[in-house]
Tab-separated table of C-alpha atoms and ligand atoms in Angstrom:
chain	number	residue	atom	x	y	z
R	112	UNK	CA	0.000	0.000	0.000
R	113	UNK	CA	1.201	3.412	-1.011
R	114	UNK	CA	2.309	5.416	2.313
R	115	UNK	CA	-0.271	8.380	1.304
R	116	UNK	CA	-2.986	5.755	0.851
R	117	UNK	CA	-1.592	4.309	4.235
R	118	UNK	CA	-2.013	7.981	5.861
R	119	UNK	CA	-5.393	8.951	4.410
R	120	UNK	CA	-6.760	5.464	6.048
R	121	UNK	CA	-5.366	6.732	9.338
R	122	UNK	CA	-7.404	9.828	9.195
R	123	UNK	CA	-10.655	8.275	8.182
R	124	UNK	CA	-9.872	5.241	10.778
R	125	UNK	CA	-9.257	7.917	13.190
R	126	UNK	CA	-12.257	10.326	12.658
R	127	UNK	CA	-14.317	7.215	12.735
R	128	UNK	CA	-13.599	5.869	15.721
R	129	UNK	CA	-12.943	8.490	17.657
R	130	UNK	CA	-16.526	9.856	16.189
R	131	UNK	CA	-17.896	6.862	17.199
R	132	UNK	CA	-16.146	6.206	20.906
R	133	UNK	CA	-17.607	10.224	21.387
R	134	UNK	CA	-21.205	9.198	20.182
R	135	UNK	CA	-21.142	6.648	22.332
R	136	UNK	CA	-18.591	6.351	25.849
R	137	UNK	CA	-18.417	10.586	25.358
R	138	UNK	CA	-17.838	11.163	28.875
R	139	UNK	CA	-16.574	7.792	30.264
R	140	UNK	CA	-13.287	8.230	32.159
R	141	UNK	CA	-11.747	5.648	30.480
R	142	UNK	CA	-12.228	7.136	27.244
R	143	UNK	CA	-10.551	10.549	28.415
R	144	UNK	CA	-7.632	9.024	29.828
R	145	UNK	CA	-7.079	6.840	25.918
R	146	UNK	CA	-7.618	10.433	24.343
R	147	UNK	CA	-4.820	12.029	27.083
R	148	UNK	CA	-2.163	9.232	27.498
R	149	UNK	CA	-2.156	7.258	24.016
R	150	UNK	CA	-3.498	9.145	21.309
R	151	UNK	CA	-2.215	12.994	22.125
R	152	UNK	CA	1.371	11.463	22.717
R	153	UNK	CA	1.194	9.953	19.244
R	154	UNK	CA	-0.007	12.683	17.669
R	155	UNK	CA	2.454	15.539	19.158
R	156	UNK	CA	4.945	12.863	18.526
R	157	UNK	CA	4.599	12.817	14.877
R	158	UNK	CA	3.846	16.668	15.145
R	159	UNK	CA	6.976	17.500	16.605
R	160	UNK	CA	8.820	15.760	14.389
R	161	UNK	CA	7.384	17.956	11.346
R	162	UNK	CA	7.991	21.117	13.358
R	163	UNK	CA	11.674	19.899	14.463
R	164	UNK	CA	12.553	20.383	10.243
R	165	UNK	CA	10.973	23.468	10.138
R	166	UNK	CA	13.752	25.757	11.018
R	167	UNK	CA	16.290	24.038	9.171
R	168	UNK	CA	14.499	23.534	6.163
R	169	UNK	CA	13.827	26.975	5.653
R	170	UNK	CA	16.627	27.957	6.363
R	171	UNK	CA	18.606	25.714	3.727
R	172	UNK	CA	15.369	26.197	1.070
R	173	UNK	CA	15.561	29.983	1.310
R	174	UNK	CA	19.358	30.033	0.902
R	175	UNK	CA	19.690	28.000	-1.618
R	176	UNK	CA	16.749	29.209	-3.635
R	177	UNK	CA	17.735	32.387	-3.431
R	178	UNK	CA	21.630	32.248	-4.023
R	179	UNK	CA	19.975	29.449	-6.665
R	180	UNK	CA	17.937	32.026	-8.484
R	181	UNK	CA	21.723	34.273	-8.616
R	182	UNK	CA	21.345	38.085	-9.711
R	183	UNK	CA	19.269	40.275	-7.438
R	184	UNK	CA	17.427	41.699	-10.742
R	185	UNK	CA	15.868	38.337	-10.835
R	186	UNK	CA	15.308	37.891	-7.519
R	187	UNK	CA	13.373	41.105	-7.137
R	188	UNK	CA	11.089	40.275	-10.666
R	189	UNK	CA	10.009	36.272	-8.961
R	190	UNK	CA	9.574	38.095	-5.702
R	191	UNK	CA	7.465	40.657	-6.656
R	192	UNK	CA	5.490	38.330	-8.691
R	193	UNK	CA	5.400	36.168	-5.853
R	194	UNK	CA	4.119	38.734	-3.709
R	195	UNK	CA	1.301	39.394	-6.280
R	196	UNK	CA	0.312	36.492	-6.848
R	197	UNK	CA	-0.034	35.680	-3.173
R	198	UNK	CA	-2.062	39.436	-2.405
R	199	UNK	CA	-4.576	38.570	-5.413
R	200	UNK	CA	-5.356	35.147	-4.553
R	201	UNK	CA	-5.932	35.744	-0.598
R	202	UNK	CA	-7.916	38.754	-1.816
R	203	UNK	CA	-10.350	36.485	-3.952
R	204	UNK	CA	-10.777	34.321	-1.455
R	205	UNK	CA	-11.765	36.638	1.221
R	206	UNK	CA	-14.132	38.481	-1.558
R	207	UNK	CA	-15.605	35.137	-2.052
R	208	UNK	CA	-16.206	34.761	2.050
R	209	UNK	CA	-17.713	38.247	2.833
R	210	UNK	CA	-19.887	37.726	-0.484
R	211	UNK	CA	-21.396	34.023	0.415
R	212	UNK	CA	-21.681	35.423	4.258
R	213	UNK	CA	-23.918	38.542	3.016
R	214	UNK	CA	-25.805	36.482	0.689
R	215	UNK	CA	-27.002	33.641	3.463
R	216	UNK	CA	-26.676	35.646	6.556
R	217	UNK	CA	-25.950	32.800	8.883
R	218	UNK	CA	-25.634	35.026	11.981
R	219	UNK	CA	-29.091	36.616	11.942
R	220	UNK	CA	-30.930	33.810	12.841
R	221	UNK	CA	-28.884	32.346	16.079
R	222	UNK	CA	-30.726	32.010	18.954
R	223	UNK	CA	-29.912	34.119	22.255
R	224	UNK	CA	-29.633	31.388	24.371
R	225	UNK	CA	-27.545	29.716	22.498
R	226	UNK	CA	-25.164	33.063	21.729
R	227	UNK	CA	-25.293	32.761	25.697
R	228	UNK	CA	-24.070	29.817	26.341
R	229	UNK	CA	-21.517	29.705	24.092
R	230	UNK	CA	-20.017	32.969	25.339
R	231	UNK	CA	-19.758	31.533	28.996
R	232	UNK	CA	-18.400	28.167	28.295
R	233	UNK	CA	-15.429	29.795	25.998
R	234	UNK	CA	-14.761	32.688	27.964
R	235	UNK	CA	-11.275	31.944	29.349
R	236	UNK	CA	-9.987	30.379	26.210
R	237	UNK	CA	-11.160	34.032	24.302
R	238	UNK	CA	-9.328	35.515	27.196
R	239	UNK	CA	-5.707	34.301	26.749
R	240	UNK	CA	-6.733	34.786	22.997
R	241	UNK	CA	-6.981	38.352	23.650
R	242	UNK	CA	-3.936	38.306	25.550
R	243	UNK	CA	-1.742	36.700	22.840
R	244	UNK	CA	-3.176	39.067	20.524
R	245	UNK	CA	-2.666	42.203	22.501
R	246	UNK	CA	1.022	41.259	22.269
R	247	UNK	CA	1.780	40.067	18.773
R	248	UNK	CA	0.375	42.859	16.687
R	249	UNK	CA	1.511	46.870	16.353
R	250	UNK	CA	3.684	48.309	14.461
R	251	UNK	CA	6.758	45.687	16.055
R	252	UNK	CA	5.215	43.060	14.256
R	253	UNK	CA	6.995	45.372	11.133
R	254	UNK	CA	10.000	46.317	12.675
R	255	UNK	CA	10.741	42.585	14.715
R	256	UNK	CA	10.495	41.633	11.038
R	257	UNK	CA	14.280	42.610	10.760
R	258	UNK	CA	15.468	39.931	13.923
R	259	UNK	CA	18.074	41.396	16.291
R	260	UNK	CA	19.275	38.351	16.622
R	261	UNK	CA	18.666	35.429	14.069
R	262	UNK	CA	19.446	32.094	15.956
R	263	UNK	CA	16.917	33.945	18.463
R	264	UNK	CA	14.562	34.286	16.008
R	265	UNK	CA	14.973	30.804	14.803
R	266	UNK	CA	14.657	29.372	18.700
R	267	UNK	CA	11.176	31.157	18.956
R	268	UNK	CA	9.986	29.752	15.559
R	269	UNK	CA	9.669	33.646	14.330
R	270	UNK	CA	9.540	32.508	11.325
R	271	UNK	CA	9.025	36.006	9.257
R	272	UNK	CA	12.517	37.152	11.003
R	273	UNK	CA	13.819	33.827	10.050
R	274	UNK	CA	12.810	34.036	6.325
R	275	UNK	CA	13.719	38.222	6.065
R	276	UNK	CA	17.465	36.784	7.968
R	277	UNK	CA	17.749	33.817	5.265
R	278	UNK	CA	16.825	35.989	2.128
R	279	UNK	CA	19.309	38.423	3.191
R	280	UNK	CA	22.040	35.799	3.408
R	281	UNK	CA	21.428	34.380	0.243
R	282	UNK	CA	21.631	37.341	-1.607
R	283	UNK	CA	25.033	37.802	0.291
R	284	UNK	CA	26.468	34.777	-0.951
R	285	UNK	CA	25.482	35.878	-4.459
R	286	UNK	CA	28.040	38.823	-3.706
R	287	UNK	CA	30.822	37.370	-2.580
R	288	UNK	CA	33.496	35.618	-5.201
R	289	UNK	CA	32.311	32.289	-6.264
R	290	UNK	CA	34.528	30.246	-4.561
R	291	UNK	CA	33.912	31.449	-1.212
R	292	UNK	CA	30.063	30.917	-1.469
R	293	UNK	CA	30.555	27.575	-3.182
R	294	UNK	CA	31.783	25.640	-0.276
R	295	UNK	CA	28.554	26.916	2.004
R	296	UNK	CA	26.124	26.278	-0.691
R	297	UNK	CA	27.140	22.639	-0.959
R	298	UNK	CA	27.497	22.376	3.003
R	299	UNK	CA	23.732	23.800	2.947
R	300	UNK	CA	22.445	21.143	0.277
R	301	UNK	CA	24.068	18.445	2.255
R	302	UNK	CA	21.948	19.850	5.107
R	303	UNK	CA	18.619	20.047	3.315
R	304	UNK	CA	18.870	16.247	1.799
R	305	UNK	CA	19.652	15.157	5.616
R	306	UNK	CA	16.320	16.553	6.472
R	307	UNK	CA	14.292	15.520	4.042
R	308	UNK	CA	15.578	12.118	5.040
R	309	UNK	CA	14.133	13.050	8.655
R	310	UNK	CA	11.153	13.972	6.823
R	311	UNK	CA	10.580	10.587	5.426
R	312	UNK	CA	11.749	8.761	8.460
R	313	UNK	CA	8.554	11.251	10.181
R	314	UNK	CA	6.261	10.717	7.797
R	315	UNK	CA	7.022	7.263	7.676
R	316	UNK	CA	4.779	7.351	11.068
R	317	UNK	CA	2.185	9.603	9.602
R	318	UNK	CA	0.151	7.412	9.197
R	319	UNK	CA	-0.209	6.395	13.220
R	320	UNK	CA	0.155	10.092	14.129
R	321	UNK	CA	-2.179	11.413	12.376
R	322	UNK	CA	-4.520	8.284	13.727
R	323	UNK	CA	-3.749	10.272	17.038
R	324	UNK	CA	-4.601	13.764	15.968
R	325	UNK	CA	-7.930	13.084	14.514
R	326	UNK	CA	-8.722	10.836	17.150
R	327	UNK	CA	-8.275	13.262	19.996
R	328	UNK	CA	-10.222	16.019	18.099
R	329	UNK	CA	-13.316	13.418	16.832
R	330	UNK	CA	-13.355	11.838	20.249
R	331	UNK	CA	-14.057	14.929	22.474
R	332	UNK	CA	-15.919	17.303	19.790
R	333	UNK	CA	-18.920	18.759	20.803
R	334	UNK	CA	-20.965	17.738	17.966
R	335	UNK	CA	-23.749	19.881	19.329
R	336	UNK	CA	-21.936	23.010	18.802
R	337	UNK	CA	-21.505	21.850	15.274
R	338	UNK	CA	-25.258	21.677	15.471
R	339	UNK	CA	-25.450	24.872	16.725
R	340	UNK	CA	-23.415	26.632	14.417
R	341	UNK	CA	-24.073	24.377	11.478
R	342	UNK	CA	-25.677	27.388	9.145
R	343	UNK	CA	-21.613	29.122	9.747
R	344	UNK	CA	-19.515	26.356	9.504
R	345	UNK	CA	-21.321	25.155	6.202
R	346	UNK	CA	-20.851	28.662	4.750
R	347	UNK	CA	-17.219	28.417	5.717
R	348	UNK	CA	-16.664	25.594	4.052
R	349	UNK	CA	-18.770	26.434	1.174
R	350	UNK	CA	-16.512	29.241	0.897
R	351	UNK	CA	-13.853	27.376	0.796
R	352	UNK	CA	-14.659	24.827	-1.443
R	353	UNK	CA	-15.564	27.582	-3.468
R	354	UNK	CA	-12.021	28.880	-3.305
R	355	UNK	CA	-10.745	25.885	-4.342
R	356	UNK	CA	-12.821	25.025	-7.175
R	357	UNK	CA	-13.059	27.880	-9.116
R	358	UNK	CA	-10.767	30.613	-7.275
R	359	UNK	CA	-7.728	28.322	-6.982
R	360	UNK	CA	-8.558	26.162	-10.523
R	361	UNK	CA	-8.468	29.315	-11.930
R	362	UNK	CA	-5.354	30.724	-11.105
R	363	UNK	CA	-3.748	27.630	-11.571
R	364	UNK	CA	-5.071	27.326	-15.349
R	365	UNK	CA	-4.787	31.226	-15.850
R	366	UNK	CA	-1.073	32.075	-14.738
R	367	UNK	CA	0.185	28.278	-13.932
R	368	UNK	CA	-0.748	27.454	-17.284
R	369	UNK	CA	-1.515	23.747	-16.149
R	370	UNK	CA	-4.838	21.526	-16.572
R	371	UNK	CA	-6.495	22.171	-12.729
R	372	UNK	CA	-7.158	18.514	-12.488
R	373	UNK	CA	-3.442	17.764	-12.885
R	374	UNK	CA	-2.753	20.361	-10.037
R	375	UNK	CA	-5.294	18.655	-7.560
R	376	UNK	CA	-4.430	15.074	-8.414
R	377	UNK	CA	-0.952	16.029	-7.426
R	378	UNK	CA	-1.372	17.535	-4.160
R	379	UNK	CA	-3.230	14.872	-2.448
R	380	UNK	CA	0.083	14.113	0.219
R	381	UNK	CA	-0.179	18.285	1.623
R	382	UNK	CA	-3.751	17.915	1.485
R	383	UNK	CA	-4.189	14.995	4.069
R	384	UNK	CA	-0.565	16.813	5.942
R	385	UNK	CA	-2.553	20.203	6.049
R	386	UNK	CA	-5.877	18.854	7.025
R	387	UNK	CA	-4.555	16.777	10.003
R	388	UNK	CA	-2.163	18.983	11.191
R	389	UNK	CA	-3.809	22.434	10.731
R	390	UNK	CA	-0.198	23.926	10.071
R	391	UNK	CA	0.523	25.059	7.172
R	392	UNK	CA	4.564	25.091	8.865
R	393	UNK	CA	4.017	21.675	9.845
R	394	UNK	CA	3.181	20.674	5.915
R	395	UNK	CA	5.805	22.961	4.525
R	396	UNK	CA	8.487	19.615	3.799
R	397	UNK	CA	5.251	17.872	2.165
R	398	UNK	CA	4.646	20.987	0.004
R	399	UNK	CA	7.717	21.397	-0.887
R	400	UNK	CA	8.284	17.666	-2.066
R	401	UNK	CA	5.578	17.602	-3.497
R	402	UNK	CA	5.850	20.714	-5.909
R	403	UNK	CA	9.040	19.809	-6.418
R	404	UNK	CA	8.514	15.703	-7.621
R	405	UNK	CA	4.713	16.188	-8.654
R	406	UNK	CA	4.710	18.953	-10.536
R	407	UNK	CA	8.016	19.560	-11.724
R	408	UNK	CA	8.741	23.352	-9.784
R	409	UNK	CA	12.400	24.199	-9.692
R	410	UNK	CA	14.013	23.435	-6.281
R	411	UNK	CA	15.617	27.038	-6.283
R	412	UNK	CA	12.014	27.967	-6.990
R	413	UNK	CA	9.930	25.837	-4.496
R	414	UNK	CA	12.674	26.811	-1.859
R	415	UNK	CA	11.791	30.023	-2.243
R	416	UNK	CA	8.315	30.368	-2.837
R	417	UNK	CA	7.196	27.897	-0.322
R	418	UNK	CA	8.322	28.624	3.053
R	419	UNK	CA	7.328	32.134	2.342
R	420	UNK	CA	3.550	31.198	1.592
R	421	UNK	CA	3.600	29.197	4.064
R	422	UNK	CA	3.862	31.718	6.532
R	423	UNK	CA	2.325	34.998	4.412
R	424	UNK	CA	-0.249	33.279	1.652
R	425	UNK	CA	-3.383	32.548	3.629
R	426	UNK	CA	-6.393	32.094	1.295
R	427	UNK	CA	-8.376	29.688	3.761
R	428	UNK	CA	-7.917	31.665	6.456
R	429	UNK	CA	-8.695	34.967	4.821
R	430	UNK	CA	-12.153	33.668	3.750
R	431	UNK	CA	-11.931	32.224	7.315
R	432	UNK	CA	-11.727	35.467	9.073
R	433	UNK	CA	-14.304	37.270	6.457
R	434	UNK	CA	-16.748	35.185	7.237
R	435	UNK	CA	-16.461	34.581	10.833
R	436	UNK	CA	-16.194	38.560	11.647
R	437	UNK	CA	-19.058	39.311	9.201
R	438	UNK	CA	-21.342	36.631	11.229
R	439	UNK	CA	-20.351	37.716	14.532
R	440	UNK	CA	-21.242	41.385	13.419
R	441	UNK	CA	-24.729	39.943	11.993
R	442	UNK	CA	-24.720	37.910	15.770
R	443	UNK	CA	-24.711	41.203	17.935
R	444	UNK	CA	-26.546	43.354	15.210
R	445	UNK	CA	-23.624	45.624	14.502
R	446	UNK	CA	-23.943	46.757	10.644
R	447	UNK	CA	-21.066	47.063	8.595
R	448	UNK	CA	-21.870	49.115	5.739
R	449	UNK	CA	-19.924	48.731	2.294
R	450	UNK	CA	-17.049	50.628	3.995
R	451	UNK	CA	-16.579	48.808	6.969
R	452	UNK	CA	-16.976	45.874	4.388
R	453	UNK	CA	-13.749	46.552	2.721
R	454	UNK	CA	-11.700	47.685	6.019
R	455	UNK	CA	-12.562	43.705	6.465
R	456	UNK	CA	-11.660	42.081	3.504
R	457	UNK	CA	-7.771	44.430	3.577
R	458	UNK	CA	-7.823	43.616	7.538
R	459	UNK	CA	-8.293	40.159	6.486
R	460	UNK	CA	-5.580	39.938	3.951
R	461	UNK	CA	-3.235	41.552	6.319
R	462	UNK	CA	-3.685	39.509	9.038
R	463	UNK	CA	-3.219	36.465	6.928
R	464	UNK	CA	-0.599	37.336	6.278
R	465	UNK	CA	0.830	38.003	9.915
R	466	UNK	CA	-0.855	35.118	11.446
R	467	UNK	CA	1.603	31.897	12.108
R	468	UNK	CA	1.507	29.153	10.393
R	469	UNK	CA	0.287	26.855	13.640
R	470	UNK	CA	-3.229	25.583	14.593
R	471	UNK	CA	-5.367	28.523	15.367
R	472	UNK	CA	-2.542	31.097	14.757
R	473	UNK	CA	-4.909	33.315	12.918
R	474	UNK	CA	-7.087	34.084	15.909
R	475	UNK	CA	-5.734	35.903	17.961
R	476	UNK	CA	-5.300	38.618	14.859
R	477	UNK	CA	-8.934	38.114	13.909
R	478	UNK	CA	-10.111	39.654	16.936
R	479	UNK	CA	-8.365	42.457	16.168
R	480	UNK	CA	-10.072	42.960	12.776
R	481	UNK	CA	-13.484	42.385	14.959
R	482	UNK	CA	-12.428	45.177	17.094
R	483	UNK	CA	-11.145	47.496	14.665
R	484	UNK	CA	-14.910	47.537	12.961
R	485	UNK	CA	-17.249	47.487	16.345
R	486	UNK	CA	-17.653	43.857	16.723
R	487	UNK	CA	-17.256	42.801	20.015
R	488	UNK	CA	-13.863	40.661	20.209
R	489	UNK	CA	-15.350	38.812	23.101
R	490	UNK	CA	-17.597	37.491	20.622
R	491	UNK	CA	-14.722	34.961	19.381
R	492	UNK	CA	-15.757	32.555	22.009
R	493	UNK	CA	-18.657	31.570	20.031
R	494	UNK	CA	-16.938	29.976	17.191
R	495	UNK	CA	-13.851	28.278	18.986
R	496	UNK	CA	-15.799	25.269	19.587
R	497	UNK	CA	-16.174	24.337	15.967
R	498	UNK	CA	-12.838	26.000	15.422
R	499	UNK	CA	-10.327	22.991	15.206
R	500	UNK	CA	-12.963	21.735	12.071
R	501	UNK	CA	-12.743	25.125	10.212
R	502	UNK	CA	-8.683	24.582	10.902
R	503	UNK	CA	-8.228	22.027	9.127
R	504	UNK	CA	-9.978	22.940	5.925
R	505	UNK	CA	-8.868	26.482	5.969
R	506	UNK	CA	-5.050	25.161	6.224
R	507	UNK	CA	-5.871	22.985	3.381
R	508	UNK	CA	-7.009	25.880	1.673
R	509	UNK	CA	-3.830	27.770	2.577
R	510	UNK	CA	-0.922	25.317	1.769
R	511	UNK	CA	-2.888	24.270	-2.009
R	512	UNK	CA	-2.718	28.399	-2.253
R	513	UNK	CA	1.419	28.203	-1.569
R	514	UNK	CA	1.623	25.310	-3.955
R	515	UNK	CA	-0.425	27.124	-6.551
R	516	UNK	CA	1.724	29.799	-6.611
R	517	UNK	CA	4.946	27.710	-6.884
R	518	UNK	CA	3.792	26.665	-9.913
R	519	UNK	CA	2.889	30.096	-11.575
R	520	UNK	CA	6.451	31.205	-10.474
R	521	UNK	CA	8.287	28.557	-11.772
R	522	UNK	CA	6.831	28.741	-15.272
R	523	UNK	CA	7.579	32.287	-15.698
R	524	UNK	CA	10.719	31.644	-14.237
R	525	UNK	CA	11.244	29.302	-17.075
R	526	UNK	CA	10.362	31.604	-19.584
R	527	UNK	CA	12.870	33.948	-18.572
R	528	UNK	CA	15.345	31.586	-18.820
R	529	UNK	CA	14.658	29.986	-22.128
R	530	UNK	CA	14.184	26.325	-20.006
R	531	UNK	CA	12.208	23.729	-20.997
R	532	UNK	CA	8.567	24.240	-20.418
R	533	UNK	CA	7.804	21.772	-17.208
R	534	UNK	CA	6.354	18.404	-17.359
R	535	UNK	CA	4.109	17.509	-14.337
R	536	UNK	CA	4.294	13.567	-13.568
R	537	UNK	CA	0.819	13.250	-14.141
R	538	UNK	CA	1.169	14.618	-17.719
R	539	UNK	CA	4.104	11.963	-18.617
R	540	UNK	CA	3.233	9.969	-21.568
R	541	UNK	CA	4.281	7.054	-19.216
R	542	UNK	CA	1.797	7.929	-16.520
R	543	UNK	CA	-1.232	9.656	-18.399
G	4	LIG	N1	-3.803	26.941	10.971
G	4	LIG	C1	-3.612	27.891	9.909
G	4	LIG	C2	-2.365	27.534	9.143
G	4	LIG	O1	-1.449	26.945	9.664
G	4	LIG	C3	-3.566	29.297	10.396
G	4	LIG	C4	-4.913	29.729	10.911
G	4	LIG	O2	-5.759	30.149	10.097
G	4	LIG	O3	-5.179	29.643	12.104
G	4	LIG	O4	-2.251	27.834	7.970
């Protein structure tokens, strides 16, 4: 059996039984301490592992992609196409969100009780939300951009001062005679093919960690919250389905210049990552494989593009936020005229960018959109029961986004070059 077909079993084995064991020993002791002591354990396990190759594999990625892609004329044209590319396609996704959430209105129709209840029971996880976010956003977050110290940043996971420390030195060792930067480049490839061999040694356990994961999540859901909230979370994932369909397909046919269906039967290993990690820095070694063998993007070019979507090029959780501050404004009656409207979808887009690639990262920023427009931040605790659900597919949404745009920068990094135009696997003659 093929290991992806090995992992996607885990996840449906997992959401089943742990669905089931929920439905029907939900608050049996027993079942708690299984969920605490076996399955968490495995699932931070294989988690850990992941996150334990983040820092070096952006590191060696960014380096080499950049000192890879050589003059700093080039550098600046794929970066600012890059940038582009990732601005439009997290703004049509949160156009497609505030659109679907205006249309159907979810919010208008939730009961007080229910608004209530909800409030109380998630009251002290809003308030350390509100906490985090107090600290991580101001006009810092732009200057702690440029790290004081980069092994620092590296040891907090910061990752945008790790990527903005990494870019820098690969342009440097595009500057400095050829035989000086040789020797470090190779040192640094030698370093990125150890860890992708820790990759596969990690993800040769995927498929029991992410068992673990889904377990612990589909074992202790409220599934009456789901209930609850089912008119949101469907537009949510409407949204993003949406997104993905047409927004995404789109992009990928219009400036990728490749058959959609290609692109989606190729990312099926970041999809199941994304979805049962919820972090997009977590499935940034899938992604990156992935582009790279799948679809046939440059190494220089995936090393560069990816690691920086995967921390700035939201779409899920732009559409995410849209939608989720749109229905908490329709929950407490606050109208946001066309305006306000478009303060959300640029807040949105923003914060998308500056949210961390980690389960929930986004929402401690989202409450500062909310509060920024009159919705009451507080309000937050209403959705974080159903939140861990919208996580997944959102980061799904996010790392197909990154991949997406790989593509569309290494074809027009080809035709710069005069290269050969690419040849996905799944449009070889041999596997067609
Ligand atoms: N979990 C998301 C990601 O890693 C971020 C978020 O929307 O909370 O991409």
């Amino acid at each position: 059996m093929k290991l992806h077909t090995k992992i996607a079993l885990g996840l449906f084995l997992g959401a089943l039984i742990g669905g089931f064991c929920n439905r029907f020993f939900g608050d049996d002791q027993w079942l708690i301490w299984v969920s605490d002591n076996v399955a968490y354990p495995v699932g931070q396990v294989f988690l850990r592992l992941l996150f334990m190759t983040v820092v070096p594999i952006v590191f060696t990625s960014i380096v080499l992609g950049v000192a890879g892609i050589g003059d700093m004329k080039t550098l600046g044209r794929l970066g600012g196409r890059t940038f582009g590319y990732f601005l439009l396609s997290t703004l049509i996704a949160a156009t497609i969100g505030l659109t679907l959430v205006n249309t159907i209105r979810p919010g208008a129709g939730l009961p007080a009780d229910v608004v209530d209840e909800l409030m109380e029971r998630f009251s002290d996880q809003q308030a350390g939300l509100a906490a985090a976010g107090a600290q991580n956003f101001g006009i810092s977050t732009f200057v702690n951009i440029v790290p004081r110290n980069p092994v620092a940043a590296a040891a907090d996971m910061d990752m945008l001062a790790l990527i903005f420390f990494s870019l820098i030195f690969g342009a440097a060792l595009t500057m400095i005679p050829r035989e000086k930067a040789q020797p470090v480049i190779n040192v640094l490839d030698g370093i990125g093919e150890a860890v992708i061999a820790i990759i596969n040694m990690a993800m040769s356990l995927a498929p029991y960690g992410v068992f673990g994961l889904i377990f612990v999540i589909t074992s202790q859901f409220g599934w009456g919250i789901l209930q609850q909230l089912s008119m949101y979370v469907v537009v949510v994932l409407v949204g993003l389905f949406l997104h993905a369909s047409v927004g995404i397909s789109a992009l990928v046919k219009i400036f990728g210049r490749l058959n959609p269906m290609t692109f989606w039967k190729s990312v099926n290993p970041p999809i199941i990552t994304a979805f049962s990690t919820s972090s997009s820095m977590a499935t940034l070694p899938t992604s990156i494989a992935t582009a790279e063998s799948e679809l046939d993007v440059q190494p220089k070019i995936a090393g560069f593009v990816l690691p920086l979507g995967a921390t700035m090029n939201m779409n899920g959780t732009s559409l995410f936020e849209g939608v989720t501050v749109l229905f908490l404004a329709q929950v407490f009656g606050v109208e946001l005229g066309f305006g306000q409207q478009v303060v959300v979808v640029i807040l949105a887009v923003l914060t998308a960018i500056g949210a961390a690639g980690v389960p929930g990262g986004s929402l401690p920023l989202m409450m500062l959109v909310m509060a920024t427009v009159g919705v009451p931040p507080e309000g937050i605790a209403i959705v974080l029961g159903v939140d861990r659900i919208l996580d997944m597919a959102r980061t799904t949404l996010n790392v197909c986004g990154d991949i997406s745009a790989s593509v569309y920068v290494d074809r027009i990094d080809r035709e710069w070059e005069g290269l050969p135009a690419a040849v996905p696997i799944r449009s070889r003659p041999e596997t067609a």
